[in-house]
Amino acid sequence: MSPWWKSAVVYQIYPRSFADSDGDGIGDLGGILHRLDHLAALGVDVIWLSPVYRSPQADNGYDISDYRDIDPLFGTLADIDTLIAEVHALGMKLVMDLVVNHTSAEHPWFTESRSSPDNPKRDWYIWRDARDGVEPNNWGSFFSGPAWTWDPGTEQFYLHLFDRTQPDLNWHNPEVRKAVQDIMVWWLDRGVDGFRMDVINFISKADGLPDARPVPLQRHVIAFDGFADGPRVHDYLAELTRTVFGGRDGEYLTVGEMPGVTTEQARLYTDPARGEVDMVFQFEHMAIDQSPTDKFEDRGLDLVALKATMHRWQAALADTGWNSLYWSNHDQPRVVSRFGDDDPAYWAASAKALATVLHGMRGTPFIYQGEELGMTNHPFRYPQDYRDLEAVNYYDDVLARGGDTAQALIGLARMSRDNARTPIQWDAGEHAGFSTGEPWLPVNPNHRWLNAEVQTATTDSVFAHYRALIRLRHELPILAEGDFTPLFPDDPQIWAYTRATAEHRLLVIANCGRDTRTVDIGAEWEGAQLLLGNLPGTPAASASLELPAWDARIYSIACHAAAGRRPA
Ligand code: TEU
């Protein structure tokens, strides 16, 4: 029997920006509890909660100082118990974010580790001597500068792939692995239904921590070849699954967030026979409009390339393994502004068209909070508008090396993670119904017309379209199981593919642009039933379709011939 998560839809909550119950301008568990009806109405199966553990919040909770407590910003352990119970009562599941490639520098493990070279926890992190008076290798941090920070007290460098406040754990040490297992079991005992595992393909670093291939004009290099999919990562994940779930892993969901993962590696990670993770969250399609050496340098969207990468992943995991499908998360700009068209004339149709092509694919769809409303990028303008440490460090870095700050601001406005983190737009009122206090990041001014209250009361809203797509996934096994075949791969504006089982065929087709297009889909689709369209008055299929701007459709035909061939 197929695992339950193959026909499930996951919804990601970024708690800081979802809903605030106590008026401090920061979202919290009480706020989530209060808004669970929104998720029940949408029809999602699983909630993935971004980190709510105790944390200094340098990276908004991705820097954890106590894995067994809730940050007072968000509430208490009693609140999470209530949330787990309420989510279950509504028939949904709750998956926690597990951030264990690194801890916060304020975690007691690290305080001990840095206290002296012979502290028993010294080896829980990655410490090295200086090389010729500088960092031990040329690795750079994802958040600008070197991936090493000097500790004057013990006169060694420690490794941090992310911020200096996020030291990397040494997974080579069995005590570290045991400590992580214990944390996971502790949360399963509390009733959670699985984990989204942050940068989990980074936990095994290359032996000897070799220099990365140099990049011209860059002193520090993001060294994917040095830490992604390293030598022991598969062993560590298999060990984790074995020890934590003890054969009951089918009941739970594990999602490995894996930047830089290749399709070949993803097949290994998600091969059920190997018992590592259920699905990977990969990033190839998120890099399509970015320069390889600077994510804020916009290359523009090449739709043919975007389709090609998504289709390659569909093919690569067709027989073994499983894809997760997503357009956005808390680290990416809003998809309707990025790959769609947020001009008011095209905004709704393009949000629905993008949703349609994603949710028609094989894999488990993830919806990031606000995406179901078609929330857009924020009109950020000035350096001081940003809260995210990645954006702040990037700007400071450009400034320090005398770079083009005007260009940097254009890049940040398009790509900054803060675009995804503005408060959810619940209604047209003050602070968009997110909080009674001043929100930690400003509300998008378009909440006057773009908000949940309007959309849940409207039958042709972006929200209603997402709800319809989720319902289709629950009702039609073909969406989970059917084969995937791309059509018109070289067309720069039409995104189309078929899904097929022996009994049933679907055609998913979208015009990803403003110009009307006529597309010849062939006589076999003549008269096919329209399952879902995003514009009013969409007809049944004909051999040739006329698709206005951002028109998206799903057509269905039952294959009687195939059914007739079945043995009696
Ligand atoms: O992100 C991992 C990651 O590599 C990226 O998505 C990253 O945030 C981006 O490329 C930076 O340019 C995860 C979390 O999702 C992210 O929020 C955390 O900041 C990061 O790990 C560290 O825990």
PDB file of N, CA and C in Angstrom, residues 455-488:
ATOM      1  N   GLN A 455     -10.882  36.536   0.427  1.00  0.00           N
ATOM      2  CA  GLN A 455     -10.729  35.349  -0.429  1.00  0.00           C
ATOM      3  C   GLN A 455     -11.530  34.134   0.046  1.00  0.00           C
ATOM      4  N   THR A 456     -11.684  33.989   1.356  1.00  0.00           N
ATOM      5  CA  THR A 456     -12.440  32.819   1.809  1.00  0.00           C
ATOM      6  C   THR A 456     -13.938  33.019   1.548  1.00  0.00           C
ATOM      7  N   ALA A 457     -14.331  34.273   1.276  1.00  0.00           N
ATOM      8  CA  ALA A 457     -15.752  34.541   0.988  1.00  0.00           C
ATOM      9  C   ALA A 457     -16.034  34.581  -0.513  1.00  0.00           C
ATOM     10  N   THR A 458     -15.002  34.324  -1.338  1.00  0.00           N
ATOM     11  CA  THR A 458     -15.163  34.459  -2.787  1.00  0.00           C
ATOM     12  C   THR A 458     -14.943  33.108  -3.449  1.00  0.00           C
ATOM     13  N   THR A 459     -15.800  32.746  -4.405  1.00  0.00           N
ATOM     14  CA  THR A 459     -15.692  31.397  -4.979  1.00  0.00           C
ATOM     15  C   THR A 459     -14.584  31.276  -6.019  1.00  0.00           C
ATOM     16  N   ASP A 460     -14.138  32.397  -6.623  1.00  0.00           N
ATOM     17  CA  ASP A 460     -13.087  32.254  -7.643  1.00  0.00           C
ATOM     18  C   ASP A 460     -11.751  32.826  -7.169  1.00  0.00           C
ATOM     19  N   SER A 461     -11.510  32.806  -5.846  1.00  0.00           N
ATOM     20  CA  SER A 461     -10.273  33.380  -5.314  1.00  0.00           C
ATOM     21  C   SER A 461      -9.084  32.443  -5.508  1.00  0.00           C
ATOM     22  N   VAL A 462      -7.895  32.978  -5.272  1.00  0.00           N
ATOM     23  CA  VAL A 462      -6.684  32.146  -5.277  1.00  0.00           C
ATOM     24  C   VAL A 462      -6.840  31.053  -4.215  1.00  0.00           C
ATOM     25  N   PHE A 463      -7.345  31.429  -3.060  1.00  0.00           N
ATOM     26  CA  PHE A 463      -7.580  30.467  -1.974  1.00  0.00           C
ATOM     27  C   PHE A 463      -8.486  29.326  -2.448  1.00  0.00           C
ATOM     28  N   ALA A 464      -9.594  29.682  -3.121  1.00  0.00           N
ATOM     29  CA  ALA A 464     -10.533  28.651  -3.597  1.00  0.00           C
ATOM     30  C   ALA A 464      -9.852  27.723  -4.596  1.00  0.00           C
ATOM     31  N   HIS A 465      -8.950  28.281  -5.405  1.00  0.00           N
ATOM     32  CA  HIS A 465      -8.238  27.465  -6.390  1.00  0.00           C
ATOM     33  C   HIS A 465      -7.297  26.465  -5.693  1.00  0.00           C
ATOM     34  N   TYR A 466      -6.579  26.931  -4.684  1.00  0.00           N
ATOM     35  CA  TYR A 466      -5.715  26.011  -3.923  1.00  0.00           C
ATOM     36  C   TYR A 466      -6.561  24.917  -3.269  1.00  0.00           C
ATOM     37  N   ARG A 467      -7.703  25.307  -2.715  1.00  0.00           N
ATOM     38  CA  ARG A 467      -8.573  24.330  -2.067  1.00  0.00           C
ATOM     39  C   ARG A 467      -9.021  23.263  -3.077  1.00  0.00           C
ATOM     40  N   ALA A 468      -9.332  23.715  -4.293  1.00  0.00           N
ATOM     41  CA  ALA A 468      -9.769  22.770  -5.330  1.00  0.00           C
ATOM     42  C   ALA A 468      -8.625  21.830  -5.713  1.00  0.00           C
ATOM     43  N   LEU A 469      -7.410  22.374  -5.808  1.00  0.00           N
ATOM     44  CA  LEU A 469      -6.258  21.520  -6.165  1.00  0.00           C
ATOM     45  C   LEU A 469      -6.005  20.470  -5.085  1.00  0.00           C
ATOM     46  N   ILE A 470      -6.151  20.871  -3.832  1.00  0.00           N
ATOM     47  CA  ILE A 470      -5.929  19.934  -2.720  1.00  0.00           C
ATOM     48  C   ILE A 470      -6.988  18.834  -2.758  1.00  0.00           C
ATOM     49  N   ARG A 471      -8.226  19.244  -3.035  1.00  0.00           N
ATOM     50  CA  ARG A 471      -9.304  18.252  -3.104  1.00  0.00           C
ATOM     51  C   ARG A 471      -9.032  17.241  -4.223  1.00  0.00           C
ATOM     52  N   LEU A 472      -8.571  17.751  -5.381  1.00  0.00           N
ATOM     53  CA  LEU A 472      -8.262  16.839  -6.490  1.00  0.00           C
ATOM     54  C   LEU A 472      -7.198  15.830  -6.072  1.00  0.00           C
ATOM     55  N   ARG A 473      -6.176  16.279  -5.366  1.00  0.00           N
ATOM     56  CA  ARG A 473      -5.109  15.361  -4.946  1.00  0.00           C
ATOM     57  C   ARG A 473      -5.661  14.278  -4.014  1.00  0.00           C
ATOM     58  N   HIS A 474      -6.593  14.653  -3.193  1.00  0.00           N
ATOM     59  CA  HIS A 474      -7.174  13.655  -2.288  1.00  0.00           C
ATOM     60  C   HIS A 474      -8.080  12.671  -3.035  1.00  0.00           C
ATOM     61  N   GLU A 475      -8.745  13.178  -4.078  1.00  0.00           N
ATOM     62  CA  GLU A 475      -9.750  12.340  -4.744  1.00  0.00           C
ATOM     63  C   GLU A 475      -9.192  11.481  -5.866  1.00  0.00           C
ATOM     64  N   LEU A 476      -8.126  11.958  -6.533  1.00  0.00           N
ATOM     65  CA  LEU A 476      -7.651  11.266  -7.736  1.00  0.00           C
ATOM     66  C   LEU A 476      -6.306  10.588  -7.487  1.00  0.00           C
ATOM     67  N   PRO A 477      -6.289   9.259  -7.406  1.00  0.00           N
ATOM     68  CA  PRO A 477      -5.020   8.555  -7.197  1.00  0.00           C
ATOM     69  C   PRO A 477      -3.999   8.858  -8.297  1.00  0.00           C
ATOM     70  N   ILE A 478      -4.479   9.228  -9.484  1.00  0.00           N
ATOM     71  CA  ILE A 478      -3.560   9.496 -10.597  1.00  0.00           C
ATOM     72  C   ILE A 478      -2.583  10.628 -10.258  1.00  0.00           C
ATOM     73  N   LEU A 479      -3.008  11.569  -9.431  1.00  0.00           N
ATOM     74  CA  LEU A 479      -2.112  12.692  -9.112  1.00  0.00           C
ATOM     75  C   LEU A 479      -0.922  12.220  -8.290  1.00  0.00           C
ATOM     76  N   ALA A 480      -1.151  11.251  -7.410  1.00  0.00           N
ATOM     77  CA  ALA A 480      -0.027  10.706  -6.653  1.00  0.00           C
ATOM     78  C   ALA A 480       0.757   9.690  -7.470  1.00  0.00           C
ATOM     79  N   GLU A 481       0.030   8.838  -8.187  1.00  0.00           N
ATOM     80  CA  GLU A 481       0.686   7.656  -8.752  1.00  0.00           C
ATOM     81  C   GLU A 481       0.998   7.725 -10.244  1.00  0.00           C
ATOM     82  N   GLY A 482       0.280   8.567 -10.977  1.00  0.00           N
ATOM     83  CA  GLY A 482       0.368   8.515 -12.435  1.00  0.00           C
ATOM     84  C   GLY A 482       1.744   8.847 -12.999  1.00  0.00           C
ATOM     85  N   ASP A 483       2.023   8.277 -14.182  1.00  0.00           N
ATOM     86  CA  ASP A 483       3.276   8.610 -14.882  1.00  0.00           C
ATOM     87  C   ASP A 483       3.223  10.062 -15.340  1.00  0.00           C
ATOM     88  N   PHE A 484       4.396  10.627 -15.524  1.00  0.00           N
ATOM     89  CA  PHE A 484       4.506  12.032 -15.905  1.00  0.00           C
ATOM     90  C   PHE A 484       5.197  12.118 -17.267  1.00  0.00           C
ATOM     91  N   THR A 485       4.560  12.831 -18.219  1.00  0.00           N
ATOM     92  CA  THR A 485       5.204  13.034 -19.528  1.00  0.00           C
ATOM     93  C   THR A 485       5.108  14.500 -19.937  1.00  0.00           C
ATOM     94  N   PRO A 486       6.250  15.165 -20.088  1.00  0.00           N
ATOM     95  CA  PRO A 486       6.219  16.577 -20.488  1.00  0.00           C
ATOM     96  C   PRO A 486       5.791  16.752 -21.940  1.00  0.00           C
ATOM     97  N   LEU A 487       5.110  17.875 -22.234  1.00  0.00           N
ATOM     98  CA  LEU A 487       4.761  18.245 -23.602  1.00  0.00           C
ATOM     99  C   LEU A 487       5.406  19.602 -23.923  1.00  0.00           C
ATOM    100  N   PHE A 488       5.684  19.843 -25.169  1.00  0.00           N
ATOM    101  CA  PHE A 488       6.236  21.141 -25.629  1.00  0.00           C
ATOM    102  C   PHE A 488       7.385  21.650 -24.740  1.00  0.00           C
TER     103      PHE A 488
END
